[in-house]
JSON list of C-alpha atoms in Angstrom, two decimals:
[
{"chain": "A", "resi": 1, "resn": "MET", "atom": "CA", "xyz": [-32.64, -2.76, -102.29]},
{"chain": "A", "resi": 2, "resn": "LYS", "atom": "CA", "xyz": [-33.65, -2.78, -98.64]},
{"chain": "A", "resi": 3, "resn": "ILE", "atom": "CA", "xyz": [-32.52, -0.09, -96.21]},
{"chain": "A", "resi": 4, "resn": "LYS", "atom": "CA", "xyz": [-33.18, -0.31, -92.49]},
{"chain": "A", "resi": 5, "resn": "LEU", "atom": "CA", "xyz": [-32.29, 2.51, -90.15]},
{"chain": "A", "resi": 6, "resn": "LYS", "atom": "CA", "xyz": [-33.13, 3.92, -86.76]},
{"chain": "A", "resi": 7, "resn": "SER", "atom": "CA", "xyz": [-33.74, 7.62, -86.45]},
{"chain": "A", "resi": 8, "resn": "LYS", "atom": "CA", "xyz": [-35.41, 10.11, -84.16]},
{"chain": "A", "resi": 9, "resn": "THR", "atom": "CA", "xyz": [-37.97, 12.72, -85.05]},
{"chain": "A", "resi": 10, "resn": "ASP", "atom": "CA", "xyz": [-37.54, 16.36, -84.09]},
{"chain": "A", "resi": 11, "resn": "PRO", "atom": "CA", "xyz": [-39.77, 18.05, -81.46]},
{"chain": "A", "resi": 12, "resn": "GLU", "atom": "CA", "xyz": [-42.38, 18.71, -84.16]},
{"chain": "A", "resi": 13, "resn": "GLY", "atom": "CA", "xyz": [-42.46, 15.05, -85.21]},
{"chain": "A", "resi": 14, "resn": "LYS", "atom": "CA", "xyz": [-40.58, 15.67, -88.45]},
{"chain": "A", "resi": 15, "resn": "LEU", "atom": "CA", "xyz": [-38.05, 13.26, -89.91]},
{"chain": "A", "resi": 16, "resn": "LEU", "atom": "CA", "xyz": [-35.75, 14.09, -92.81]},
{"chain": "A", "resi": 17, "resn": "LEU", "atom": "CA", "xyz": [-34.99, 11.08, -94.97]},
{"chain": "A", "resi": 18, "resn": "GLN", "atom": "CA", "xyz": [-32.32, 11.32, -97.64]},
{"chain": "A", "resi": 19, "resn": "LEU", "atom": "CA", "xyz": [-31.95, 8.27, -99.86]},
{"chain": "A", "resi": 20, "resn": "PRO", "atom": "CA", "xyz": [-29.19, 7.13, -102.21]},
{"chain": "A", "resi": 21, "resn": "GLN", "atom": "CA", "xyz": [-29.29, 8.71, -105.66]},
{"chain": "A", "resi": 22, "resn": "GLN", "atom": "CA", "xyz": [-30.01, 5.33, -107.25]},
{"chain": "A", "resi": 23, "resn": "LEU", "atom": "CA", "xyz": [-33.46, 5.44, -105.64]},
{"chain": "A", "resi": 24, "resn": "ALA", "atom": "CA", "xyz": [-34.34, 8.78, -107.24]},
{"chain": "A", "resi": 25, "resn": "ASN", "atom": "CA", "xyz": [-37.59, 8.86, -109.23]},
{"chain": "A", "resi": 26, "resn": "LYS", "atom": "CA", "xyz": [-38.64, 5.39, -108.06]},
{"chain": "A", "resi": 27, "resn": "GLU", "atom": "CA", "xyz": [-41.80, 4.25, -106.37]},
{"chain": "A", "resi": 28, "resn": "LEU", "atom": "CA", "xyz": [-40.97, 3.13, -102.83]},
{"chain": "A", "resi": 29, "resn": "GLU", "atom": "CA", "xyz": [-42.79, 1.55, -99.94]},
{"chain": "A", "resi": 30, "resn": "ILE", "atom": "CA", "xyz": [-41.93, 3.23, -96.65]},
{"chain": "A", "resi": 31, "resn": "VAL", "atom": "CA", "xyz": [-42.75, 1.47, -93.36]},
{"chain": "A", "resi": 32, "resn": "ILE", "atom": "CA", "xyz": [-42.50, 3.37, -90.08]},
{"chain": "A", "resi": 33, "resn": "SER", "atom": "CA", "xyz": [-42.82, 1.76, -86.68]},
{"chain": "A", "resi": 34, "resn": "ASP", "atom": "CA", "xyz": [-42.15, 3.12, -83.23]},
{"chain": "A", "resi": 35, "resn": "LEU", "atom": "CA", "xyz": [-39.48, 1.46, -81.14]},
{"chain": "A", "resi": 36, "resn": "VAL", "atom": "CA", "xyz": [-40.57, 0.13, -77.80]},
{"chain": "A", "resi": 37, "resn": "GLU", "atom": "CA", "xyz": [-37.71, -0.53, -75.44]},
{"chain": "A", "resi": 38, "resn": "GLU", "atom": "CA", "xyz": [-37.84, -4.10, -74.25]},
{"chain": "A", "resi": 39, "resn": "THR", "atom": "CA", "xyz": [-36.81, -4.62, -70.68]},
{"chain": "A", "resi": 40, "resn": "ILE", "atom": "CA", "xyz": [-35.25, -7.86, -69.51]},
{"chain": "A", "resi": 41, "resn": "PRO", "atom": "CA", "xyz": [-37.06, -9.18, -66.47]},
{"chain": "A", "resi": 42, "resn": "THR", "atom": "CA", "xyz": [-35.03, -9.77, -63.34]},
{"chain": "A", "resi": 43, "resn": "PRO", "atom": "CA", "xyz": [-34.75, -13.26, -61.83]},
{"chain": "A", "resi": 44, "resn": "GLU", "atom": "CA", "xyz": [-37.10, -12.14, -59.09]},
{"chain": "A", "resi": 45, "resn": "GLU", "atom": "CA", "xyz": [-39.69, -11.03, -61.65]},
{"chain": "A", "resi": 46, "resn": "LEU", "atom": "CA", "xyz": [-39.42, -14.49, -63.22]},
{"chain": "A", "resi": 47, "resn": "GLY", "atom": "CA", "xyz": [-40.07, -16.13, -59.86]},
{"chain": "A", "resi": 48, "resn": "TYR", "atom": "CA", "xyz": [-36.49, -17.10, -58.95]},
{"chain": "A", "resi": 49, "resn": "PRO", "atom": "CA", "xyz": [-34.79, -16.19, -55.67]},
{"chain": "A", "resi": 50, "resn": "ALA", "atom": "CA", "xyz": [-32.46, -13.20, -56.00]},
{"chain": "A", "resi": 51, "resn": "ASP", "atom": "CA", "xyz": [-29.26, -15.29, -55.81]},
{"chain": "A", "resi": 52, "resn": "PHE", "atom": "CA", "xyz": [-30.52, -18.35, -57.72]},
{"chain": "A", "resi": 53, "resn": "PHE", "atom": "CA", "xyz": [-28.20, -18.06, -60.73]},
{"chain": "A", "resi": 54, "resn": "GLU", "atom": "CA", "xyz": [-25.16, -17.17, -58.63]},
{"chain": "A", "resi": 55, "resn": "LYS", "atom": "CA", "xyz": [-25.74, -20.31, -56.56]},
{"chain": "A", "resi": 56, "resn": "THR", "atom": "CA", "xyz": [-26.45, -22.66, -59.48]},
{"chain": "A", "resi": 57, "resn": "ALA", "atom": "CA", "xyz": [-24.56, -21.50, -62.60]},
{"chain": "A", "resi": 58, "resn": "GLY", "atom": "CA", "xyz": [-21.36, -23.51, -63.09]},
{"chain": "A", "resi": 59, "resn": "LYS", "atom": "CA", "xyz": [-22.00, -25.72, -60.06]},
{"chain": "A", "resi": 60, "resn": "TRP", "atom": "CA", "xyz": [-22.35, -29.09, -61.88]},
{"chain": "A", "resi": 61, "resn": "GLU", "atom": "CA", "xyz": [-20.31, -31.69, -60.01]},
{"chain": "A", "resi": 62, "resn": "GLY", "atom": "CA", "xyz": [-21.38, -34.85, -61.87]},
{"chain": "A", "resi": 63, "resn": "GLU", "atom": "CA", "xyz": [-19.71, -36.58, -64.81]},
{"chain": "A", "resi": 64, "resn": "VAL", "atom": "CA", "xyz": [-18.23, -34.45, -67.57]},
{"chain": "A", "resi": 65, "resn": "LEU", "atom": "CA", "xyz": [-20.87, -33.35, -70.05]},
{"chain": "A", "resi": 66, "resn": "VAL", "atom": "CA", "xyz": [-19.95, -34.08, -73.67]},
{"chain": "A", "resi": 67, "resn": "ARG", "atom": "CA", "xyz": [-21.64, -32.52, -76.66]},
{"chain": "A", "resi": 68, "resn": "GLU", "atom": "CA", "xyz": [-22.38, -35.09, -79.35]},
{"chain": "A", "resi": 69, "resn": "GLU", "atom": "CA", "xyz": [-21.48, -34.44, -82.98]},
{"chain": "A", "resi": 70, "resn": "LEU", "atom": "CA", "xyz": [-24.03, -32.31, -84.79]},
{"chain": "A", "resi": 71, "resn": "VAL", "atom": "CA", "xyz": [-25.91, -33.98, -87.63]},
{"chain": "A", "resi": 72, "resn": "ASN", "atom": "CA", "xyz": [-27.25, -32.31, -90.75]},
{"chain": "A", "resi": 73, "resn": "CYS", "atom": "CA", "xyz": [-30.88, -31.42, -90.49]},
{"chain": "A", "resi": 74, "resn": "ASP", "atom": "CA", "xyz": [-33.47, -30.30, -93.01]},
{"chain": "A", "resi": 75, "resn": "GLU", "atom": "CA", "xyz": [-32.87, -26.75, -94.20]},
{"chain": "A", "resi": 76, "resn": "ARG", "atom": "CA", "xyz": [-35.78, -24.50, -93.43]},
{"chain": "A", "resi": 77, "resn": "ILE", "atom": "CA", "xyz": [-36.45, -21.19, -95.09]},
{"chain": "A", "resi": 78, "resn": "TRP", "atom": "CA", "xyz": [-38.24, -18.71, -92.87]},
{"chain": "A", "resi": 79, "resn": "GLU", "atom": "CA", "xyz": [-39.19, -15.17, -93.58]},
{"chain": "A", "resi": 80, "resn": "ILE", "atom": "CA", "xyz": [-38.77, -13.36, -90.31]},
{"chain": "A", "resi": 81, "resn": "GLU", "atom": "CA", "xyz": [-39.91, -9.79, -90.12]},
{"chain": "A", "resi": 82, "resn": "LEU", "atom": "CA", "xyz": [-38.28, -7.78, -87.36]}
]
């Protein structure tokens, strides 16, 4: 069983963790990591003019773009740890 949750410690740094009864008397591995808020950079911070996306998004005036049929590709198995 894998449980993932977000919680906040109290002013003393304490965290109360209550687990399901089915995990009673079992050896567990507990991983704690602090959450760092990720900020999304502005267009200006990425080097674009302030109105770049407003001026360019949806402005295609050429031939109609058609998405080709998707083909099956090799299945990959990745273990991604968040």
